[in-house]
Tab-separated table of N, CA and C and ligand atoms in Angstrom:
chain	number	residue	atom	x	y	z
A	7	MET	N	0.842	-1.202	0.000
A	7	MET	CA	0.000	0.000	0.000
A	7	MET	C	0.877	1.251	0.000
A	8	THR	N	0.546	2.175	-0.842
A	8	THR	CA	1.262	3.438	-0.888
A	8	THR	C	0.366	4.528	-0.313
A	9	HIS	N	0.893	5.311	0.591
A	9	HIS	CA	0.117	6.466	1.034
A	9	HIS	C	1.031	7.672	1.207
A	10	THR	N	0.413	8.822	1.350
A	10	THR	CA	1.191	10.048	1.445
A	10	THR	C	0.871	10.766	2.754
A	11	SER	N	1.852	11.491	3.277
A	11	SER	CA	1.577	12.354	4.429
A	11	SER	C	2.089	13.756	4.103
A	12	VAL	N	1.297	14.734	4.474
A	12	VAL	CA	1.600	16.115	4.097
A	12	VAL	C	2.875	16.612	4.790
A	13	LEU	N	3.787	17.157	3.985
A	13	LEU	CA	5.024	17.721	4.531
A	13	LEU	C	4.938	19.243	4.550
A	14	LEU	N	4.444	19.821	3.454
A	14	LEU	CA	4.289	21.274	3.351
A	14	LEU	C	2.900	21.567	2.801
A	15	THR	N	2.140	22.338	3.544
A	15	THR	CA	0.779	22.645	3.101
A	15	THR	C	0.812	23.693	1.992
A	16	SER	N	-0.318	23.798	1.319
A	16	SER	CA	-0.474	24.789	0.260
A	16	SER	C	-0.212	26.205	0.803
A	17	GLU	N	-0.687	26.494	2.016
A	17	GLU	CA	-0.494	27.822	2.625
A	17	GLU	C	0.992	28.079	2.901
A	18	GLN	N	1.680	27.086	3.412
A	18	GLN	CA	3.120	27.249	3.664
A	18	GLN	C	3.868	27.522	2.360
A	19	ILE	N	3.507	26.800	1.319
A	19	ILE	CA	4.168	26.983	0.018
A	19	ILE	C	3.897	28.386	-0.528
A	20	GLN	N	2.639	28.809	-0.475
A	20	GLN	CA	2.285	30.128	-1.017
A	20	GLN	C	2.964	31.256	-0.241
A	21	ASP	N	3.040	31.136	1.078
A	21	ASP	CA	3.713	32.150	1.899
A	21	ASP	C	5.180	32.259	1.524
A	22	ARG	N	5.802	31.101	1.401
A	22	ARG	CA	7.234	31.075	1.087
A	22	ARG	C	7.490	31.662	-0.302
A	23	ILE	N	6.620	31.352	-1.251
A	23	ILE	CA	6.797	31.861	-2.612
A	23	ILE	C	6.664	33.381	-2.653
A	24	ARG	N	5.750	33.925	-1.857
A	24	ARG	CA	5.625	35.392	-1.802
A	24	ARG	C	6.916	36.027	-1.305
A	25	SER	N	7.530	35.445	-0.279
A	25	SER	CA	8.812	36.037	0.190
A	25	SER	C	9.926	35.824	-0.812
A	26	LEU	N	9.937	34.657	-1.451
A	26	LEU	CA	10.961	34.409	-2.465
A	26	LEU	C	10.859	35.415	-3.606
A	27	ALA	N	9.642	35.680	-4.045
A	27	ALA	CA	9.424	36.609	-5.158
A	27	ALA	C	9.950	37.992	-4.794
A	28	ALA	N	9.687	38.421	-3.559
A	28	ALA	CA	10.162	39.725	-3.103
A	28	ALA	C	11.692	39.742	-3.037
A	29	GLU	N	12.261	38.661	-2.528
A	29	GLU	CA	13.716	38.560	-2.416
A	29	GLU	C	14.366	38.597	-3.805
A	30	ILE	N	13.794	37.876	-4.739
A	30	ILE	CA	14.325	37.863	-6.105
A	30	ILE	C	14.296	39.273	-6.684
A	31	GLU	N	13.168	39.947	-6.540
A	31	GLU	CA	13.033	41.272	-7.146
A	31	GLU	C	13.985	42.296	-6.529
A	32	ARG	N	14.256	42.160	-5.234
A	32	ARG	CA	15.228	43.055	-4.580
A	32	ARG	C	16.636	42.872	-5.134
A	33	GLY	N	16.896	41.691	-5.718
A	33	GLY	CA	18.245	41.358	-6.178
A	33	GLY	C	18.606	41.881	-7.557
A	34	TYR	N	17.690	42.628	-8.185
A	34	TYR	CA	17.960	43.171	-9.525
A	34	TYR	C	17.655	44.659	-9.526
A	35	PRO	N	18.361	45.421	-10.372
A	35	PRO	CA	18.036	46.848	-10.472
A	35	PRO	C	16.572	47.024	-10.888
A	36	GLU	N	15.952	48.045	-10.341
A	36	GLU	CA	14.532	48.253	-10.599
A	36	GLU	C	14.239	48.377	-12.099
A	37	GLY	N	13.232	47.676	-12.542
A	37	GLY	CA	12.810	47.771	-13.931
A	37	GLY	C	13.560	46.847	-14.870
A	38	GLU	N	14.590	46.181	-14.358
A	38	GLU	CA	15.358	45.300	-15.235
A	38	GLU	C	14.580	44.007	-15.491
A	39	GLU	N	14.601	43.577	-16.747
A	39	GLU	CA	13.857	42.370	-17.111
A	39	GLU	C	14.485	41.121	-16.486
A	40	ILE	N	13.641	40.251	-15.974
A	40	ILE	CA	14.082	38.968	-15.422
A	40	ILE	C	13.397	37.877	-16.245
A	41	HIS	N	14.211	36.979	-16.792
A	41	HIS	CA	13.680	35.934	-17.671
A	41	HIS	C	13.731	34.597	-16.937
A	42	LEU	N	12.551	34.068	-16.640
A	42	LEU	CA	12.473	32.823	-15.879
A	42	LEU	C	12.378	31.625	-16.817
A	43	VAL	N	13.217	30.635	-16.571
A	43	VAL	CA	13.237	29.420	-17.392
A	43	VAL	C	12.833	28.245	-16.507
A	44	ALA	N	11.626	27.741	-16.708
A	44	ALA	CA	11.162	26.612	-15.892
A	44	ALA	C	11.567	25.302	-16.533
A	45	VAL	N	11.932	24.366	-15.680
A	45	VAL	CA	12.309	23.043	-16.145
A	45	VAL	C	11.083	22.123	-16.000
A	46	LEU	N	10.600	21.662	-17.139
A	46	LEU	CA	9.420	20.793	-17.164
A	46	LEU	C	9.806	19.356	-16.830
A	47	LYS	N	8.904	18.522	-16.292
A	47	LYS	CA	7.584	19.017	-15.987
A	47	LYS	C	7.491	19.525	-14.555
A	48	GLY	N	8.399	19.074	-13.703
A	48	GLY	CA	8.290	19.348	-12.271
A	48	GLY	C	8.176	20.803	-11.874
A	49	GLY	N	8.768	21.709	-12.676
A	49	GLY	CA	8.808	23.112	-12.284
A	49	GLY	C	7.580	23.924	-12.651
A	50	PHE	N	6.581	23.286	-13.271
A	50	PHE	CA	5.487	24.094	-13.840
A	50	PHE	C	4.644	24.808	-12.792
A	51	MET	N	4.394	24.168	-11.666
A	51	MET	CA	3.488	24.762	-10.683
A	51	MET	C	4.195	25.870	-9.893
A	52	PHE	N	5.447	25.619	-9.569
A	52	PHE	CA	6.275	26.625	-8.885
A	52	PHE	C	6.383	27.876	-9.763
A	53	MET	N	6.660	27.670	-11.045
A	53	MET	CA	6.746	28.792	-11.991
A	53	MET	C	5.440	29.591	-12.000
A	54	ALA	N	4.330	28.884	-12.081
A	54	ALA	CA	3.026	29.556	-12.192
A	54	ALA	C	2.754	30.438	-10.975
A	55	ASP	N	3.080	29.958	-9.790
A	55	ASP	CA	2.835	30.745	-8.585
A	55	ASP	C	3.892	31.830	-8.399
A	56	LEU	N	5.134	31.512	-8.732
A	56	LEU	CA	6.214	32.497	-8.573
A	56	LEU	C	5.984	33.722	-9.460
A	57	VAL	N	5.658	33.510	-10.724
A	57	VAL	CA	5.487	34.668	-11.621
A	57	VAL	C	4.271	35.511	-11.238
A	58	ARG	N	3.259	34.877	-10.649
A	58	ARG	CA	2.093	35.659	-10.226
A	58	ARG	C	2.371	36.491	-8.987
A	59	ALA	N	3.472	36.170	-8.290
A	59	ALA	CA	3.863	36.962	-7.124
A	59	ALA	C	4.886	38.032	-7.504
A	60	MET	N	5.233	38.108	-8.804
A	60	MET	CA	6.247	39.069	-9.248
A	60	MET	C	5.631	40.185	-10.083
A	61	GLY	N	6.421	41.227	-10.285
A	61	GLY	CA	5.952	42.409	-11.012
A	61	GLY	C	5.978	42.252	-12.521
A	62	PRO	N	5.818	43.361	-13.241
A	62	PRO	CA	5.635	43.317	-14.689
A	62	PRO	C	6.896	43.092	-15.527
A	63	HIS	N	8.070	43.060	-14.888
A	63	HIS	CA	9.295	42.954	-15.689
A	63	HIS	C	9.765	41.517	-15.852
A	64	VAL	N	8.800	40.606	-15.877
A	64	VAL	CA	9.117	39.184	-15.939
A	64	VAL	C	8.716	38.623	-17.295
A	65	THR	N	9.625	37.842	-17.885
A	65	THR	CA	9.263	37.068	-19.069
A	65	THR	C	9.568	35.614	-18.727
A	66	MET	N	9.069	34.695	-19.536
A	66	MET	CA	9.310	33.285	-19.182
A	66	MET	C	9.388	32.377	-20.385
A	67	ASP	N	10.044	31.260	-20.146
A	67	ASP	CA	10.180	30.232	-21.175
A	67	ASP	C	10.273	28.885	-20.459
A	68	PHE	N	10.188	27.822	-21.231
A	68	PHE	CA	10.143	26.489	-20.644
A	68	PHE	C	11.081	25.567	-21.395
A	69	MET	N	11.719	24.679	-20.658
A	69	MET	CA	12.453	23.631	-21.348
A	69	MET	C	12.203	22.298	-20.663
A	70	ALA	N	12.374	21.226	-21.418
A	70	ALA	CA	12.191	19.895	-20.846
A	70	ALA	C	13.462	19.106	-21.037
A	71	VAL	N	13.865	18.400	-19.986
A	71	VAL	CA	15.067	17.577	-20.062
A	71	VAL	C	14.704	16.151	-19.672
A	72	SER	N	15.510	15.207	-20.161
A	72	SER	CA	15.232	13.811	-19.834
A	72	SER	C	15.699	13.538	-18.413
A	73	SER	N	14.898	12.790	-17.676
A	73	SER	CA	15.382	12.327	-16.378
A	73	SER	C	15.914	10.922	-16.624
A	74	TYR	N	16.923	10.574	-15.869
A	74	TYR	CA	17.468	9.239	-16.017
A	74	TYR	C	16.395	8.230	-15.622
A	75	GLY	N	16.332	7.115	-16.372
A	75	GLY	CA	15.239	6.150	-16.211
A	75	GLY	C	15.228	5.452	-14.872
A	76	LYS	N	14.157	4.777	-14.617
A	76	LYS	CA	13.974	4.076	-13.341
A	76	LYS	C	15.124	3.110	-13.068
A	77	GLY	N	15.676	3.176	-11.890
A	77	GLY	CA	16.685	2.208	-11.476
A	77	GLY	C	18.092	2.525	-11.951
A	78	THR	N	18.217	3.460	-12.877
A	78	THR	CA	19.565	3.786	-13.351
A	78	THR	C	20.094	4.982	-12.591
A	79	ARG	N	21.380	5.079	-12.493
A	79	ARG	CA	21.978	6.180	-11.757
A	79	ARG	C	22.200	7.359	-12.694
A	80	SER	N	22.130	8.534	-12.116
A	80	SER	CA	22.338	9.732	-12.906
A	80	SER	C	23.789	9.804	-13.380
A	81	SER	N	23.944	10.119	-14.650
A	81	SER	CA	25.291	10.287	-15.188
A	81	SER	C	25.663	11.762	-15.188
A	82	GLY	N	24.651	12.600	-14.939
A	82	GLY	CA	24.883	14.030	-15.037
A	82	GLY	C	24.750	14.509	-16.468
A	83	GLN	N	24.569	13.570	-17.377
A	83	GLN	CA	24.331	13.913	-18.774
A	83	GLN	C	22.826	14.013	-18.963
A	84	VAL	N	22.384	15.197	-19.325
A	84	VAL	CA	20.958	15.423	-19.436
A	84	VAL	C	20.619	15.686	-20.893
A	85	ARG	N	19.588	15.036	-21.379
A	85	ARG	CA	19.198	15.250	-22.757
A	85	ARG	C	18.111	16.315	-22.810
A	86	VAL	N	18.263	17.282	-23.698
A	86	VAL	CA	17.255	18.323	-23.845
A	86	VAL	C	16.143	17.800	-24.754
A	87	LEU	N	14.943	17.677	-24.200
A	87	LEU	CA	13.805	17.153	-24.964
A	87	LEU	C	13.010	18.273	-25.621
A	88	LYS	N	12.963	19.413	-24.935
A	88	LYS	CA	12.308	20.596	-25.508
A	88	LYS	C	13.198	21.776	-25.178
A	89	ASP	N	13.644	22.465	-26.196
A	89	ASP	CA	14.540	23.592	-25.952
A	89	ASP	C	13.736	24.889	-25.823
A	90	LEU	N	14.433	25.942	-25.438
A	90	LEU	CA	13.801	27.246	-25.266
A	90	LEU	C	13.380	27.831	-26.610
A	91	ASP	N	12.403	28.745	-26.573
A	91	ASP	CA	11.945	29.382	-27.810
A	91	ASP	C	12.820	30.577	-28.175
A	92	SER	N	13.382	31.240	-27.171
A	92	SER	CA	14.116	32.467	-27.492
A	92	SER	C	15.537	32.446	-26.945
A	93	SER	N	16.351	33.310	-27.499
A	93	SER	CA	17.762	33.405	-27.132
A	93	SER	C	17.932	33.956	-25.709
A	94	LEU	N	19.006	33.568	-25.055
A	94	LEU	CA	19.283	34.048	-23.691
A	94	LEU	C	20.316	35.163	-23.683
A	95	GLU	N	20.805	35.513	-24.845
A	95	GLU	CA	21.913	36.464	-24.932
A	95	GLU	C	21.591	37.798	-24.257
A	96	GLY	N	22.457	38.187	-23.318
A	96	GLY	CA	22.318	39.479	-22.648
A	96	GLY	C	21.198	39.565	-21.626
A	97	ARG	N	20.573	38.451	-21.294
A	97	ARG	CA	19.404	38.505	-20.392
A	97	ARG	C	19.743	38.001	-18.993
A	98	ASN	N	18.975	38.473	-18.022
A	98	ASN	CA	19.066	37.958	-16.654
A	98	ASN	C	18.172	36.727	-16.552
A	99	ILE	N	18.798	35.570	-16.363
A	99	ILE	CA	18.070	34.299	-16.371
A	99	ILE	C	17.902	33.773	-14.953
A	100	ILE	N	16.737	33.252	-14.666
A	100	ILE	CA	16.585	32.451	-13.437
A	100	ILE	C	16.038	31.086	-13.836
A	101	ILE	N	16.791	30.050	-13.513
A	101	ILE	CA	16.328	28.681	-13.747
A	101	ILE	C	15.371	28.329	-12.616
A	102	VAL	N	14.186	27.857	-12.975
A	102	VAL	CA	13.165	27.531	-11.974
A	102	VAL	C	12.961	26.019	-11.946
A	103	GLU	N	13.388	25.402	-10.853
A	103	GLU	CA	13.363	23.943	-10.716
A	103	GLU	C	12.507	23.524	-9.535
A	104	ASP	N	11.978	22.332	-9.606
A	104	ASP	CA	11.198	21.809	-8.488
A	104	ASP	C	12.078	21.454	-7.305
A	105	ILE	N	13.151	20.653	-7.573
A	105	ILE	CA	13.936	20.135	-6.456
A	105	ILE	C	15.376	19.915	-6.894
A	106	VAL	N	16.301	20.190	-6.013
A	106	VAL	CA	17.690	19.831	-6.274
A	106	VAL	C	18.072	18.731	-5.293
A	107	ASP	N	18.457	17.601	-5.885
A	107	ASP	CA	18.701	16.372	-5.141
A	107	ASP	C	20.212	16.110	-5.196
A	108	THR	N	20.691	15.300	-6.123
A	108	THR	CA	22.142	15.128	-6.262
A	108	THR	C	22.793	16.399	-6.807
A	109	GLY	N	22.017	17.192	-7.549
A	109	GLY	CA	22.535	18.409	-8.154
A	109	GLY	C	23.058	18.200	-9.565
A	110	LEU	N	23.062	16.957	-10.017
A	110	LEU	CA	23.654	16.654	-11.328
A	110	LEU	C	22.865	17.289	-12.473
A	111	THR	N	21.539	17.191	-12.412
A	111	THR	CA	20.707	17.756	-13.474
A	111	THR	C	20.904	19.267	-13.545
A	112	LEU	N	20.812	19.896	-12.392
A	112	LEU	CA	20.911	21.343	-12.341
A	112	LEU	C	22.282	21.842	-12.781
A	113	SER	N	23.315	21.138	-12.357
A	113	SER	CA	24.664	21.542	-12.701
A	113	SER	C	24.862	21.505	-14.226
A	114	TYR	N	24.329	20.467	-14.844
A	114	TYR	CA	24.427	20.346	-16.292
A	114	TYR	C	23.633	21.454	-16.987
A	115	LEU	N	22.427	21.700	-16.483
A	115	LEU	CA	21.589	22.750	-17.070
A	115	LEU	C	22.236	24.130	-16.959
A	116	GLN	N	22.808	24.408	-15.809
A	116	GLN	CA	23.479	25.702	-15.632
A	116	GLN	C	24.596	25.860	-16.659
A	117	ASP	N	25.343	24.786	-16.883
A	117	ASP	CA	26.434	24.850	-17.867
A	117	ASP	C	25.923	25.143	-19.268
A	118	ILE	N	24.866	24.436	-19.671
A	118	ILE	CA	24.425	24.669	-21.055
A	118	ILE	C	23.765	26.042	-21.221
A	119	LEU	N	23.122	26.536	-20.176
A	119	LEU	CA	22.496	27.858	-20.318
A	119	LEU	C	23.539	28.981	-20.227
A	120	ARG	N	24.562	28.799	-19.394
A	120	ARG	CA	25.640	29.796	-19.304
A	120	ARG	C	26.384	29.935	-20.622
A	121	ALA	N	26.431	28.839	-21.386
A	121	ALA	CA	27.122	28.874	-22.673
A	121	ALA	C	26.373	29.722	-23.698
A	122	ARG	N	25.143	30.143	-23.385
A	122	ARG	CA	24.355	30.929	-24.338
A	122	ARG	C	24.480	32.434	-24.105
A	123	ALA	N	25.520	32.844	-23.419
A	123	ALA	CA	25.853	34.260	-23.226
A	123	ALA	C	24.776	35.125	-22.562
A	124	PRO	N	24.143	34.620	-21.510
A	124	PRO	CA	23.216	35.487	-20.775
A	124	PRO	C	24.008	36.516	-19.970
A	125	LYS	N	23.312	37.575	-19.516
A	125	LYS	CA	23.972	38.569	-18.660
A	125	LYS	C	24.235	37.967	-17.284
A	126	SER	N	23.264	37.217	-16.772
A	126	SER	CA	23.436	36.559	-15.473
A	126	SER	C	22.598	35.290	-15.437
A	127	VAL	N	23.045	34.327	-14.628
A	127	VAL	CA	22.264	33.093	-14.434
A	127	VAL	C	22.152	32.836	-12.935
A	128	ARG	N	20.924	32.795	-12.443
A	128	ARG	CA	20.672	32.389	-11.060
A	128	ARG	C	19.706	31.213	-11.094
A	129	THR	N	19.553	30.586	-9.931
A	129	THR	CA	18.681	29.415	-9.870
A	129	THR	C	17.747	29.512	-8.677
A	130	ALA	N	16.483	29.187	-8.908
A	130	ALA	CA	15.497	29.105	-7.825
A	130	ALA	C	14.941	27.687	-7.782
A	131	CYS	N	15.051	27.038	-6.619
A	131	CYS	CA	14.498	25.693	-6.442
A	131	CYS	C	13.506	25.729	-5.297
A	132	LEU	N	12.354	25.152	-5.497
A	132	LEU	CA	11.397	25.122	-4.402
A	132	LEU	C	11.937	24.293	-3.246
A	133	LEU	N	12.545	23.147	-3.562
A	133	LEU	CA	13.022	22.239	-2.516
A	133	LEU	C	14.486	21.897	-2.721
A	134	SER	N	15.167	21.620	-1.619
A	134	SER	CA	16.549	21.159	-1.689
A	134	SER	C	16.748	20.042	-0.666
A	135	LYS	N	17.445	18.987	-1.111
A	135	LYS	CA	17.814	17.889	-0.198
A	135	LYS	C	19.339	17.883	-0.113
A	136	PRO	N	19.906	18.719	0.739
A	136	PRO	CA	21.368	18.876	0.763
A	136	PRO	C	22.127	17.586	1.098
A	137	SER	N	21.509	16.699	1.864
A	137	SER	CA	22.211	15.465	2.260
A	137	SER	C	22.458	14.532	1.078
A	138	ARG	N	21.794	14.783	-0.041
A	138	ARG	CA	21.933	13.934	-1.225
A	138	ARG	C	22.934	14.485	-2.246
A	139	ARG	N	23.450	15.657	-2.002
A	139	ARG	CA	24.246	16.352	-3.018
A	139	ARG	C	25.495	15.582	-3.431
A	140	GLN	N	25.711	15.473	-4.738
A	140	GLN	CA	26.941	14.856	-5.268
A	140	GLN	C	27.862	15.879	-5.907
A	141	VAL	N	27.273	16.987	-6.345
A	141	VAL	CA	28.097	18.065	-6.898
A	141	VAL	C	27.719	19.372	-6.202
A	142	ASP	N	28.702	20.232	-6.064
A	142	ASP	CA	28.500	21.496	-5.372
A	142	ASP	C	27.914	22.494	-6.362
A	143	VAL	N	26.595	22.541	-6.404
A	143	VAL	CA	25.931	23.393	-7.391
A	143	VAL	C	25.345	24.611	-6.672
A	144	GLN	N	25.455	25.766	-7.314
A	144	GLN	CA	24.939	26.977	-6.676
A	144	GLN	C	23.434	27.136	-6.871
A	145	VAL	N	22.715	27.280	-5.757
A	145	VAL	CA	21.279	27.561	-5.819
A	145	VAL	C	21.055	28.866	-5.060
A	146	ASP	N	20.616	29.897	-5.772
A	146	ASP	CA	20.529	31.229	-5.184
A	146	ASP	C	19.294	31.412	-4.318
A	147	TYR	N	18.207	30.772	-4.718
A	147	TYR	CA	16.955	30.910	-3.978
A	147	TYR	C	16.387	29.518	-3.705
A	148	ILE	N	16.221	29.195	-2.420
A	148	ILE	CA	15.683	27.883	-2.040
A	148	ILE	C	14.408	28.098	-1.233
A	149	GLY	N	13.348	27.411	-1.636
A	149	GLY	CA	12.080	27.523	-0.916
A	149	GLY	C	12.168	26.854	0.441
A	150	PHE	N	12.436	25.561	0.433
A	150	PHE	CA	12.511	24.789	1.661
A	150	PHE	C	13.638	23.763	1.560
A	151	THR	N	14.368	23.603	2.657
A	151	THR	CA	15.365	22.540	2.752
A	151	THR	C	14.687	21.368	3.449
A	152	ILE	N	14.775	20.184	2.830
A	152	ILE	CA	14.079	19.025	3.404
A	152	ILE	C	15.046	17.858	3.604
A	153	GLU	N	14.593	16.895	4.392
A	153	GLU	CA	15.376	15.678	4.634
A	153	GLU	C	15.327	14.769	3.410
A	154	ASP	N	16.128	13.718	3.468
A	154	ASP	CA	16.178	12.760	2.364
A	154	ASP	C	14.958	11.839	2.367
A	155	LYS	N	13.833	12.396	1.901
A	155	LYS	CA	12.609	11.614	1.761
A	155	LYS	C	12.092	11.840	0.346
A	156	PHE	N	11.448	10.831	-0.222
A	156	PHE	CA	10.901	11.012	-1.569
A	156	PHE	C	9.572	11.755	-1.459
A	157	VAL	N	9.526	12.911	-2.105
A	157	VAL	CA	8.324	13.740	-1.989
A	157	VAL	C	7.594	13.857	-3.328
A	158	VAL	N	6.296	14.078	-3.229
A	158	VAL	CA	5.467	14.240	-4.418
A	158	VAL	C	4.536	15.428	-4.225
A	159	GLY	N	3.928	15.854	-5.333
A	159	GLY	CA	2.949	16.930	-5.284
A	159	GLY	C	3.555	18.247	-5.708
A	160	TYR	N	2.688	19.197	-5.990
A	160	TYR	CA	3.095	20.531	-6.395
A	160	TYR	C	4.122	20.452	-7.541
A	161	GLY	N	3.807	19.629	-8.535
A	161	GLY	CA	4.681	19.467	-9.705
A	161	GLY	C	5.508	18.199	-9.678
A	162	LEU	N	5.834	17.724	-8.482
A	162	LEU	CA	6.698	16.540	-8.366
A	162	LEU	C	5.883	15.250	-8.480
A	163	ASP	N	6.464	14.281	-9.172
A	163	ASP	CA	5.712	13.061	-9.450
A	163	ASP	C	6.370	11.815	-8.883
A	164	PHE	N	5.572	10.768	-8.846
A	164	PHE	CA	6.087	9.405	-8.742
A	164	PHE	C	5.413	8.666	-9.884
A	165	ALA	N	6.186	8.189	-10.864
A	165	ALA	CA	5.649	7.547	-12.066
A	165	ALA	C	4.540	8.394	-12.701
A	166	GLU	N	4.787	9.708	-12.798
A	166	GLU	CA	3.904	10.692	-13.447
A	166	GLU	C	2.634	11.022	-12.653
A	167	LYS	N	2.471	10.405	-11.488
A	167	LYS	CA	1.286	10.728	-10.693
A	167	LYS	C	1.624	11.723	-9.582
A	168	TYR	N	0.584	12.312	-9.014
A	168	TYR	CA	0.642	13.227	-7.851
A	168	TYR	C	1.114	14.643	-8.188
A	169	ARG	N	1.422	14.928	-9.452
A	169	ARG	CA	1.905	16.278	-9.788
A	169	ARG	C	0.878	17.352	-9.435
A	170	ASN	N	-0.399	16.978	-9.484
A	170	ASN	CA	-1.466	17.971	-9.307
A	170	ASN	C	-1.809	18.282	-7.860
A	171	LEU	N	-1.195	17.611	-6.902
A	171	LEU	CA	-1.485	17.944	-5.501
A	171	LEU	C	-1.069	19.389	-5.230
A	172	PRO	N	-1.911	20.168	-4.551
A	172	PRO	CA	-1.537	21.560	-4.259
A	172	PRO	C	-0.577	21.687	-3.076
A	173	TYR	N	-0.172	20.568	-2.493
A	173	TYR	CA	0.758	20.552	-1.359
A	173	TYR	C	1.861	19.548	-1.657
A	174	ILE	N	2.874	19.509	-0.773
A	174	ILE	CA	3.973	18.548	-0.909
A	174	ILE	C	3.780	17.451	0.137
A	175	ALA	N	3.883	16.224	-0.314
A	175	ALA	CA	3.691	15.091	0.592
A	175	ALA	C	4.858	14.132	0.488
A	176	VAL	N	5.085	13.382	1.555
A	176	VAL	CA	6.078	12.324	1.550
A	176	VAL	C	5.377	11.055	1.098
A	177	LEU	N	6.000	10.359	0.162
A	177	LEU	CA	5.430	9.105	-0.325
A	177	LEU	C	5.962	7.991	0.549
A	178	GLU	N	5.074	7.288	1.191
A	178	GLU	CA	5.483	6.176	2.060
A	178	GLU	C	4.968	4.885	1.465
A	179	GLN	N	5.882	3.888	1.388
A	179	GLN	CA	5.486	2.597	0.783
A	179	GLN	C	4.907	1.684	1.865
B	212	LIG	P1	19.251	15.530	-9.415
B	212	LIG	O1	19.945	15.585	-10.725
B	212	LIG	O2	19.582	14.285	-8.640
B	212	LIG	O3	19.407	16.761	-8.558
B	212	LIG	O4	17.740	15.277	-9.746
B	212	LIG	C1	16.796	16.215	-9.779
B	212	LIG	C2	15.512	15.656	-10.362
B	212	LIG	O5	15.170	14.361	-9.803
B	212	LIG	C3	14.391	16.580	-9.970
B	212	LIG	O6	14.254	17.612	-10.903
B	212	LIG	C4	13.212	15.630	-9.914
B	212	LIG	O7	12.655	15.496	-11.191
B	212	LIG	C5	13.807	14.310	-9.479
B	212	LIG	N1	13.647	14.126	-8.011
B	212	LIG	C6	14.612	14.182	-7.077
B	212	LIG	N2	14.127	13.974	-5.847
B	212	LIG	C7	12.786	13.802	-5.998
B	212	LIG	C8	11.698	13.559	-5.075
B	212	LIG	O8	11.839	13.465	-3.842
B	212	LIG	N3	10.467	13.443	-5.637
B	212	LIG	C9	10.241	13.534	-6.974
B	212	LIG	N4	11.224	13.752	-7.870
B	212	LIG	C10	12.486	13.887	-7.381
B	213	LIG	MG1	12.847	18.001	-12.379
């Protein structure tokens, strides 16, 4: 039997996102465009709430990368399944991710996006599991630091399910 227990409620997530949005905006000169790049599929819900908590100088784009298959270990090599629609040249980029676990996916993504000559690259992750880290990857904005538990909801899945939960839950087998 699989069941879930709530780790972060919808209210906790929304409160944290409001402060994150304010913190992000304070970090750029007033009026400067901020281009948010969400990593699909996990980052879609975080992106949707984050941009609604931000002002008018926000643009956005989406990319999809392959996750390493079930049972296989991450090589840190990520395949781009859907690339961005527009160039990053000269822009302030924020990568918007659901969770940073080993850090391998994010580290690879940062490298490929930095190679596109943006003005700046920062990263916002809703969740971080620092005890799992394999590479020292920079995350500028972290929603919540959590223990090494498999979580679902608010964009995060287990076998493509639970993404639609408005809260974050721990999946218990
Ligand atoms: P990393 O390369 O190990 O940091 O992997 C990050 C990716 O693994 C995330 O973007 C998620 O798609 C997935 N992932 C890591 N931990 C969890 C979890 O607890 N629940 C659901 N997906 C996870
Ligand atoms: Mg992901």
